């Protein structure tokens, strides 16, 4: 996803890691995502499905066509699904990706804070009812950066745009079982091992337990 110049976006990234992926109920998760956008943001205008669902590369479909395709073909064949209203709201959903020794699924929800106002805690409490969240964090993505890789979008000599394929933002997965995490963000959601490691670095964290994991806010 590319953003208009001078815009900043709130981005929530959620990871479902290794065995936690076995607990994903795809239809239930998709129902949650669409209902969440309907109730809190807006239903995206354009959707894309990664898989054999009859959407040509570079094309998209509307919400009713998406529902029809999922009803006809089911939820088992797609590896990715996304929805976007350009520069306003969007989501990206990726299943069964692999980084070195770990498998993971990723959900990214983003929105323009000029148009909407949400809290990380609300999104966590809503989402945790539909799937297990292994790890999550909130950040801002500035104009000129790719939402997925968190890397800068570069302009080519001929005027085109390119994104460096980088997996540095996933390096924490290598140490996840021992408490590895991406960074200390304003808002984080993590397990006890991650919290213990984070507290070794920063003692001014605000911590709230939610269903066996921890909502961690950077203190002042």
mmCIF file of C-alpha atoms in Angstrom:
data_model
loop_
_atom_site.group_PDB
_atom_site.id
_atom_site.type_symbol
_atom_site.label_atom_id
_atom_site.label_comp_id
_atom_site.label_asym_id
_atom_site.label_seq_id
_atom_site.Cartn_x
_atom_site.Cartn_y
_atom_site.Cartn_z
ATOM 1 C CA UNK A 1 0.000 0.000 0.000
ATOM 2 C CA UNK A 2 1.303 3.418 -1.005
ATOM 3 C CA UNK A 3 0.204 6.630 0.654
ATOM 4 C CA UNK A 4 -0.355 10.153 -0.586
ATOM 5 C CA UNK A 5 2.398 12.649 0.135
ATOM 6 C CA UNK A 6 2.221 14.388 3.542
ATOM 7 C CA UNK A 7 -0.175 11.829 5.062
ATOM 8 C CA UNK A 8 0.420 9.843 8.257
ATOM 9 C CA UNK A 9 -1.526 6.716 9.140
ATOM 10 C CA UNK A 10 -2.210 4.734 12.288
ATOM 11 C CA UNK A 11 -1.221 1.106 11.712
ATOM 12 C CA UNK A 12 -1.988 -1.930 13.876
ATOM 13 C CA UNK A 13 -0.055 -5.127 13.128
ATOM 14 C CA UNK A 14 -1.213 -8.461 14.533
ATOM 15 C CA UNK A 15 0.719 -11.734 14.326
ATOM 16 C CA UNK A 16 -0.525 -15.287 14.798
ATOM 17 C CA UNK A 17 2.571 -17.444 15.149
ATOM 18 C CA UNK A 18 3.376 -21.152 14.734
ATOM 19 C CA UNK A 19 0.819 -23.412 16.471
ATOM 20 C CA UNK A 20 -1.529 -20.502 17.187
ATOM 21 C CA UNK A 21 -2.357 -20.573 13.459
ATOM 22 C CA UNK A 22 -4.184 -23.873 13.998
ATOM 23 C CA UNK A 23 -6.827 -21.950 15.930
ATOM 24 C CA UNK A 24 -7.658 -19.556 13.092
ATOM 25 C CA UNK A 25 -11.267 -19.743 11.939
ATOM 26 C CA UNK A 26 -11.077 -17.964 8.585
ATOM 27 C CA UNK A 27 -14.810 -17.320 8.077
ATOM 28 C CA UNK A 28 -15.130 -16.010 11.634
ATOM 29 C CA UNK A 29 -12.037 -13.829 11.257
ATOM 30 C CA UNK A 30 -13.272 -12.341 7.976
ATOM 31 C CA UNK A 31 -16.696 -11.680 9.489
ATOM 32 C CA UNK A 32 -14.970 -9.848 12.342
ATOM 33 C CA UNK A 33 -12.812 -7.730 10.031
ATOM 34 C CA UNK A 34 -15.742 -6.620 7.868
ATOM 35 C CA UNK A 35 -17.965 -5.966 10.886
ATOM 36 C CA UNK A 36 -15.152 -4.071 12.609
ATOM 37 C CA UNK A 37 -14.730 -1.782 9.614
ATOM 38 C CA UNK A 38 -18.483 -1.313 9.283
ATOM 39 C CA UNK A 39 -18.899 -0.375 12.960
ATOM 40 C CA UNK A 40 -15.720 1.644 13.557
ATOM 41 C CA UNK A 41 -14.334 2.880 10.235
ATOM 42 C CA UNK A 42 -15.895 2.268 6.843
ATOM 43 C CA UNK A 43 -16.145 -0.761 4.556
ATOM 44 C CA UNK A 44 -13.251 -0.480 2.059
ATOM 45 C CA UNK A 45 -14.188 0.241 -1.539
ATOM 46 C CA UNK A 46 -11.753 -2.130 -3.246
ATOM 47 C CA UNK A 47 -10.894 -5.734 -2.321
ATOM 48 C CA UNK A 48 -8.355 -8.197 -3.641
ATOM 49 C CA UNK A 49 -8.024 -11.929 -2.971
ATOM 50 C CA UNK A 50 -4.748 -13.809 -3.373
ATOM 51 C CA UNK A 51 -5.854 -17.134 -4.828
ATOM 52 C CA UNK A 52 -8.142 -18.675 -7.478
ATOM 53 C CA UNK A 53 -11.137 -16.404 -6.972
ATOM 54 C CA UNK A 54 -11.439 -14.876 -10.430
ATOM 55 C CA UNK A 55 -9.803 -11.499 -9.803
ATOM 56 C CA UNK A 56 -7.246 -10.572 -12.451
ATOM 57 C CA UNK A 57 -3.852 -9.298 -11.328
ATOM 58 C CA UNK A 58 -4.001 -5.561 -10.804
ATOM 59 C CA UNK A 59 -7.801 -5.594 -10.492
ATOM 60 C CA UNK A 60 -10.131 -5.478 -7.505
ATOM 61 C CA UNK A 61 -13.775 -6.024 -6.594
ATOM 62 C CA UNK A 62 -16.406 -4.450 -4.343
ATOM 63 C CA UNK A 63 -17.808 -5.779 -1.088
ATOM 64 C CA UNK A 64 -20.770 -7.621 -2.609
ATOM 65 C CA UNK A 65 -18.570 -9.351 -5.192
ATOM 66 C CA UNK A 66 -16.184 -10.318 -2.377
ATOM 67 C CA UNK A 67 -19.013 -11.849 -0.355
ATOM 68 C CA UNK A 68 -20.265 -13.726 -3.418
ATOM 69 C CA UNK A 69 -16.835 -15.126 -4.215
ATOM 70 C CA UNK A 70 -16.246 -16.277 -0.626
ATOM 71 C CA UNK A 71 -19.711 -17.848 -0.469
ATOM 72 C CA UNK A 72 -19.164 -19.666 -3.762
ATOM 73 C CA UNK A 73 -15.538 -20.765 -3.337
ATOM 74 C CA UNK A 74 -15.143 -20.848 0.448
ATOM 75 C CA UNK A 75 -12.262 -19.631 2.608
ATOM 76 C CA UNK A 76 -9.723 -22.414 2.140
ATOM 77 C CA UNK A 77 -8.003 -21.391 -1.088
ATOM 78 C CA UNK A 78 -6.794 -17.839 -0.495
ATOM 79 C CA UNK A 79 -3.382 -17.009 0.978
ATOM 80 C CA UNK A 80 -4.011 -13.264 1.218
ATOM 81 C CA UNK A 81 -6.906 -10.838 1.236
ATOM 82 C CA UNK A 82 -6.974 -7.053 1.386
ATOM 83 C CA UNK A 83 -9.372 -4.132 1.304
ATOM 84 C CA UNK A 84 -8.666 -0.435 0.835
ATOM 85 C CA UNK A 85 -10.204 2.977 0.447
ATOM 86 C CA UNK A 86 -7.193 4.890 -0.813
ATOM 87 C CA UNK A 87 -5.654 7.208 1.811
ATOM 88 C CA UNK A 88 -8.543 6.572 4.241
ATOM 89 C CA UNK A 89 -8.730 2.991 5.599
ATOM 90 C CA UNK A 90 -7.559 -0.488 4.760
ATOM 91 C CA UNK A 91 -6.434 -3.928 5.855
ATOM 92 C CA UNK A 92 -4.096 -6.650 4.666
ATOM 93 C CA UNK A 93 -4.429 -10.277 5.711
ATOM 94 C CA UNK A 94 -1.695 -12.850 5.008
ATOM 95 C CA UNK A 95 -1.853 -16.548 5.915
ATOM 96 C CA UNK A 96 0.777 -19.232 6.443
ATOM 97 C CA UNK A 97 3.859 -17.158 5.645
ATOM 98 C CA UNK A 98 7.295 -18.442 6.639
ATOM 99 C CA UNK A 99 10.263 -16.601 8.122
ATOM 100 C CA UNK A 100 13.254 -18.898 8.741
ATOM 101 C CA UNK A 101 12.052 -21.460 11.317
ATOM 102 C CA UNK A 102 8.698 -19.841 12.041
ATOM 103 C CA UNK A 103 5.324 -19.810 10.311
ATOM 104 C CA UNK A 104 3.006 -16.884 10.866
ATOM 105 C CA UNK A 105 -0.141 -15.129 9.717
ATOM 106 C CA UNK A 106 -0.383 -11.350 9.727
ATOM 107 C CA UNK A 107 -3.279 -8.910 9.897
ATOM 108 C CA UNK A 108 -2.634 -5.216 9.288
ATOM 109 C CA UNK A 109 -5.366 -2.644 9.955
ATOM 110 C CA UNK A 110 -4.702 0.987 9.107
ATOM 111 C CA UNK A 111 -6.639 4.237 8.973
ATOM 112 C CA UNK A 112 -6.212 7.959 8.569
ATOM 113 C CA UNK A 113 -6.409 9.570 12.050
ATOM 114 C CA UNK A 114 -7.746 12.741 10.464
ATOM 115 C CA UNK A 115 -10.921 10.831 9.646
ATOM 116 C CA UNK A 116 -11.206 8.315 12.507
ATOM 117 C CA UNK A 117 -10.149 7.833 16.101
ATOM 118 C CA UNK A 118 -9.610 4.372 17.610
ATOM 119 C CA UNK A 119 -7.626 3.001 20.522
ATOM 120 C CA UNK A 120 -5.247 0.068 20.315
ATOM 121 C CA UNK A 121 -6.930 -1.510 23.334
ATOM 122 C CA UNK A 122 -10.357 -1.485 21.683
ATOM 123 C CA UNK A 123 -9.035 -3.192 18.574
ATOM 124 C CA UNK A 124 -7.229 -5.812 20.682
ATOM 125 C CA UNK A 125 -10.330 -6.558 22.765
ATOM 126 C CA UNK A 126 -12.488 -6.876 19.653
ATOM 127 C CA UNK A 127 -10.031 -8.992 17.667
ATOM 128 C CA UNK A 128 -9.102 -11.372 20.490
ATOM 129 C CA UNK A 129 -12.694 -12.652 20.450
ATOM 130 C CA UNK A 130 -12.213 -14.025 16.930
ATOM 131 C CA UNK A 131 -8.645 -15.380 16.991
ATOM 132 C CA UNK A 132 -5.545 -15.920 19.102
ATOM 133 C CA UNK A 133 -3.148 -12.964 18.930
ATOM 134 C CA UNK A 134 0.456 -14.026 19.492
ATOM 135 C CA UNK A 135 1.893 -10.513 19.273
ATOM 136 C CA UNK A 136 0.792 -7.055 18.109
ATOM 137 C CA UNK A 137 1.920 -3.442 18.022
ATOM 138 C CA UNK A 138 0.816 0.018 16.943
ATOM 139 C CA UNK A 139 2.893 2.416 14.867
ATOM 140 C CA UNK A 140 2.602 5.333 12.483
ATOM 141 C CA UNK A 141 3.496 4.985 8.827
ATOM 142 C CA UNK A 142 4.542 8.220 7.165
ATOM 143 C CA UNK A 143 4.056 9.103 3.538
ATOM 144 C CA UNK A 144 6.690 7.465 1.375
ATOM 145 C CA UNK A 145 6.818 4.181 3.295
ATOM 146 C CA UNK A 146 5.337 0.797 2.468
ATOM 147 C CA UNK A 147 2.858 -0.419 5.077
ATOM 148 C CA UNK A 148 3.853 -4.089 4.893
ATOM 149 C CA UNK A 149 7.639 -3.880 4.932
ATOM 150 C CA UNK A 150 7.902 -0.548 6.788
ATOM 151 C CA UNK A 151 10.585 0.451 4.289
ATOM 152 C CA UNK A 152 10.909 3.616 2.222
ATOM 153 C CA UNK A 153 9.423 3.753 -1.248
ATOM 154 C CA UNK A 154 12.021 4.903 -3.748
ATOM 155 C CA UNK A 155 11.530 6.746 -7.010
ATOM 156 C CA UNK A 156 13.246 5.254 -10.019
ATOM 157 C CA UNK A 157 15.263 7.087 -12.623
ATOM 158 C CA UNK A 158 12.330 6.890 -15.053
ATOM 159 C CA UNK A 159 9.834 8.112 -12.490
ATOM 160 C CA UNK A 160 8.419 4.779 -11.324
ATOM 161 C CA UNK A 161 8.101 3.677 -7.701
ATOM 162 C CA UNK A 162 9.833 0.690 -6.145
ATOM 163 C CA UNK A 163 9.898 -0.948 -2.715
ATOM 164 C CA UNK A 164 12.953 -2.731 -1.422
ATOM 165 C CA UNK A 165 12.026 -6.295 -0.477
ATOM 166 C CA UNK A 166 13.110 -6.387 3.152
ATOM 167 C CA UNK A 167 12.279 -8.696 6.038
ATOM 168 C CA UNK A 168 14.108 -6.778 8.739
ATOM 169 C CA UNK A 169 10.791 -5.976 10.431
ATOM 170 C CA UNK A 170 10.350 -9.739 11.014
ATOM 171 C CA UNK A 171 13.796 -10.449 12.495
ATOM 172 C CA UNK A 172 12.274 -10.654 16.001
ATOM 173 C CA UNK A 173 10.602 -13.937 14.973
ATOM 174 C CA UNK A 174 13.959 -15.716 15.260
ATOM 175 C CA UNK A 175 13.968 -15.025 19.005
ATOM 176 C CA UNK A 176 10.205 -15.014 19.594
ATOM 177 C CA UNK A 177 10.217 -18.175 21.713
ATOM 178 C CA UNK A 178 12.718 -16.502 24.051
ATOM 179 C CA UNK A 179 10.837 -13.210 24.274
ATOM 180 C CA UNK A 180 11.925 -11.473 21.075
ATOM 181 C CA UNK A 181 9.828 -8.496 19.977
ATOM 182 C CA UNK A 182 9.867 -5.904 17.179
ATOM 183 C CA UNK A 183 10.523 -2.760 19.250
ATOM 184 C CA UNK A 184 9.123 -0.773 22.172
ATOM 185 C CA UNK A 185 6.206 1.007 20.546
ATOM 186 C CA UNK A 186 3.679 3.339 22.137
ATOM 187 C CA UNK A 187 1.275 0.369 22.365
ATOM 188 C CA UNK A 188 2.186 -3.333 22.373
ATOM 189 C CA UNK A 189 0.415 -6.643 23.007
ATOM 190 C CA UNK A 190 2.678 -9.517 24.028
ATOM 191 C CA UNK A 191 3.330 -12.612 26.110
ATOM 192 C CA UNK A 192 5.037 -12.797 29.502
ATOM 193 C CA UNK A 193 8.515 -13.574 28.093
ATOM 194 C CA UNK A 194 8.367 -10.560 25.782
ATOM 195 C CA UNK A 195 7.157 -8.339 28.614
ATOM 196 C CA UNK A 196 10.007 -9.455 30.879
ATOM 197 C CA UNK A 197 12.580 -8.614 28.192
ATOM 198 C CA UNK A 198 10.991 -5.256 27.520
ATOM 199 C CA UNK A 199 10.957 -4.380 31.220
ATOM 200 C CA UNK A 200 14.700 -5.020 31.400
ATOM 201 C CA UNK A 201 15.104 -2.034 29.064
ATOM 202 C CA UNK A 202 12.260 0.203 30.192
ATOM 203 C CA UNK A 203 10.791 0.251 33.703
ATOM 204 C CA UNK A 204 8.160 2.932 33.016
ATOM 205 C CA UNK A 205 5.761 0.665 31.118
ATOM 206 C CA UNK A 206 2.035 0.614 31.831
ATOM 207 C CA UNK A 207 0.852 -3.004 31.822
ATOM 208 C CA UNK A 208 -2.668 -4.438 31.690
ATOM 209 C CA UNK A 209 -3.420 -8.184 31.467
ATOM 210 C CA UNK A 210 -5.947 -9.266 28.839
ATOM 211 C CA UNK A 211 -6.770 -12.985 28.533
ATOM 212 C CA UNK A 212 -3.335 -14.235 29.555
ATOM 213 C CA UNK A 213 -1.319 -11.700 27.551
ATOM 214 C CA UNK A 214 -0.280 -8.134 28.229
ATOM 215 C CA UNK A 215 -1.302 -4.780 26.825
ATOM 216 C CA UNK A 216 1.863 -2.706 27.275
ATOM 217 C CA UNK A 217 1.924 1.060 26.895
ATOM 218 C CA UNK A 218 5.047 3.160 26.795
ATOM 219 C CA UNK A 219 5.097 5.403 29.863
ATOM 220 C CA UNK A 220 5.861 9.096 29.844
#
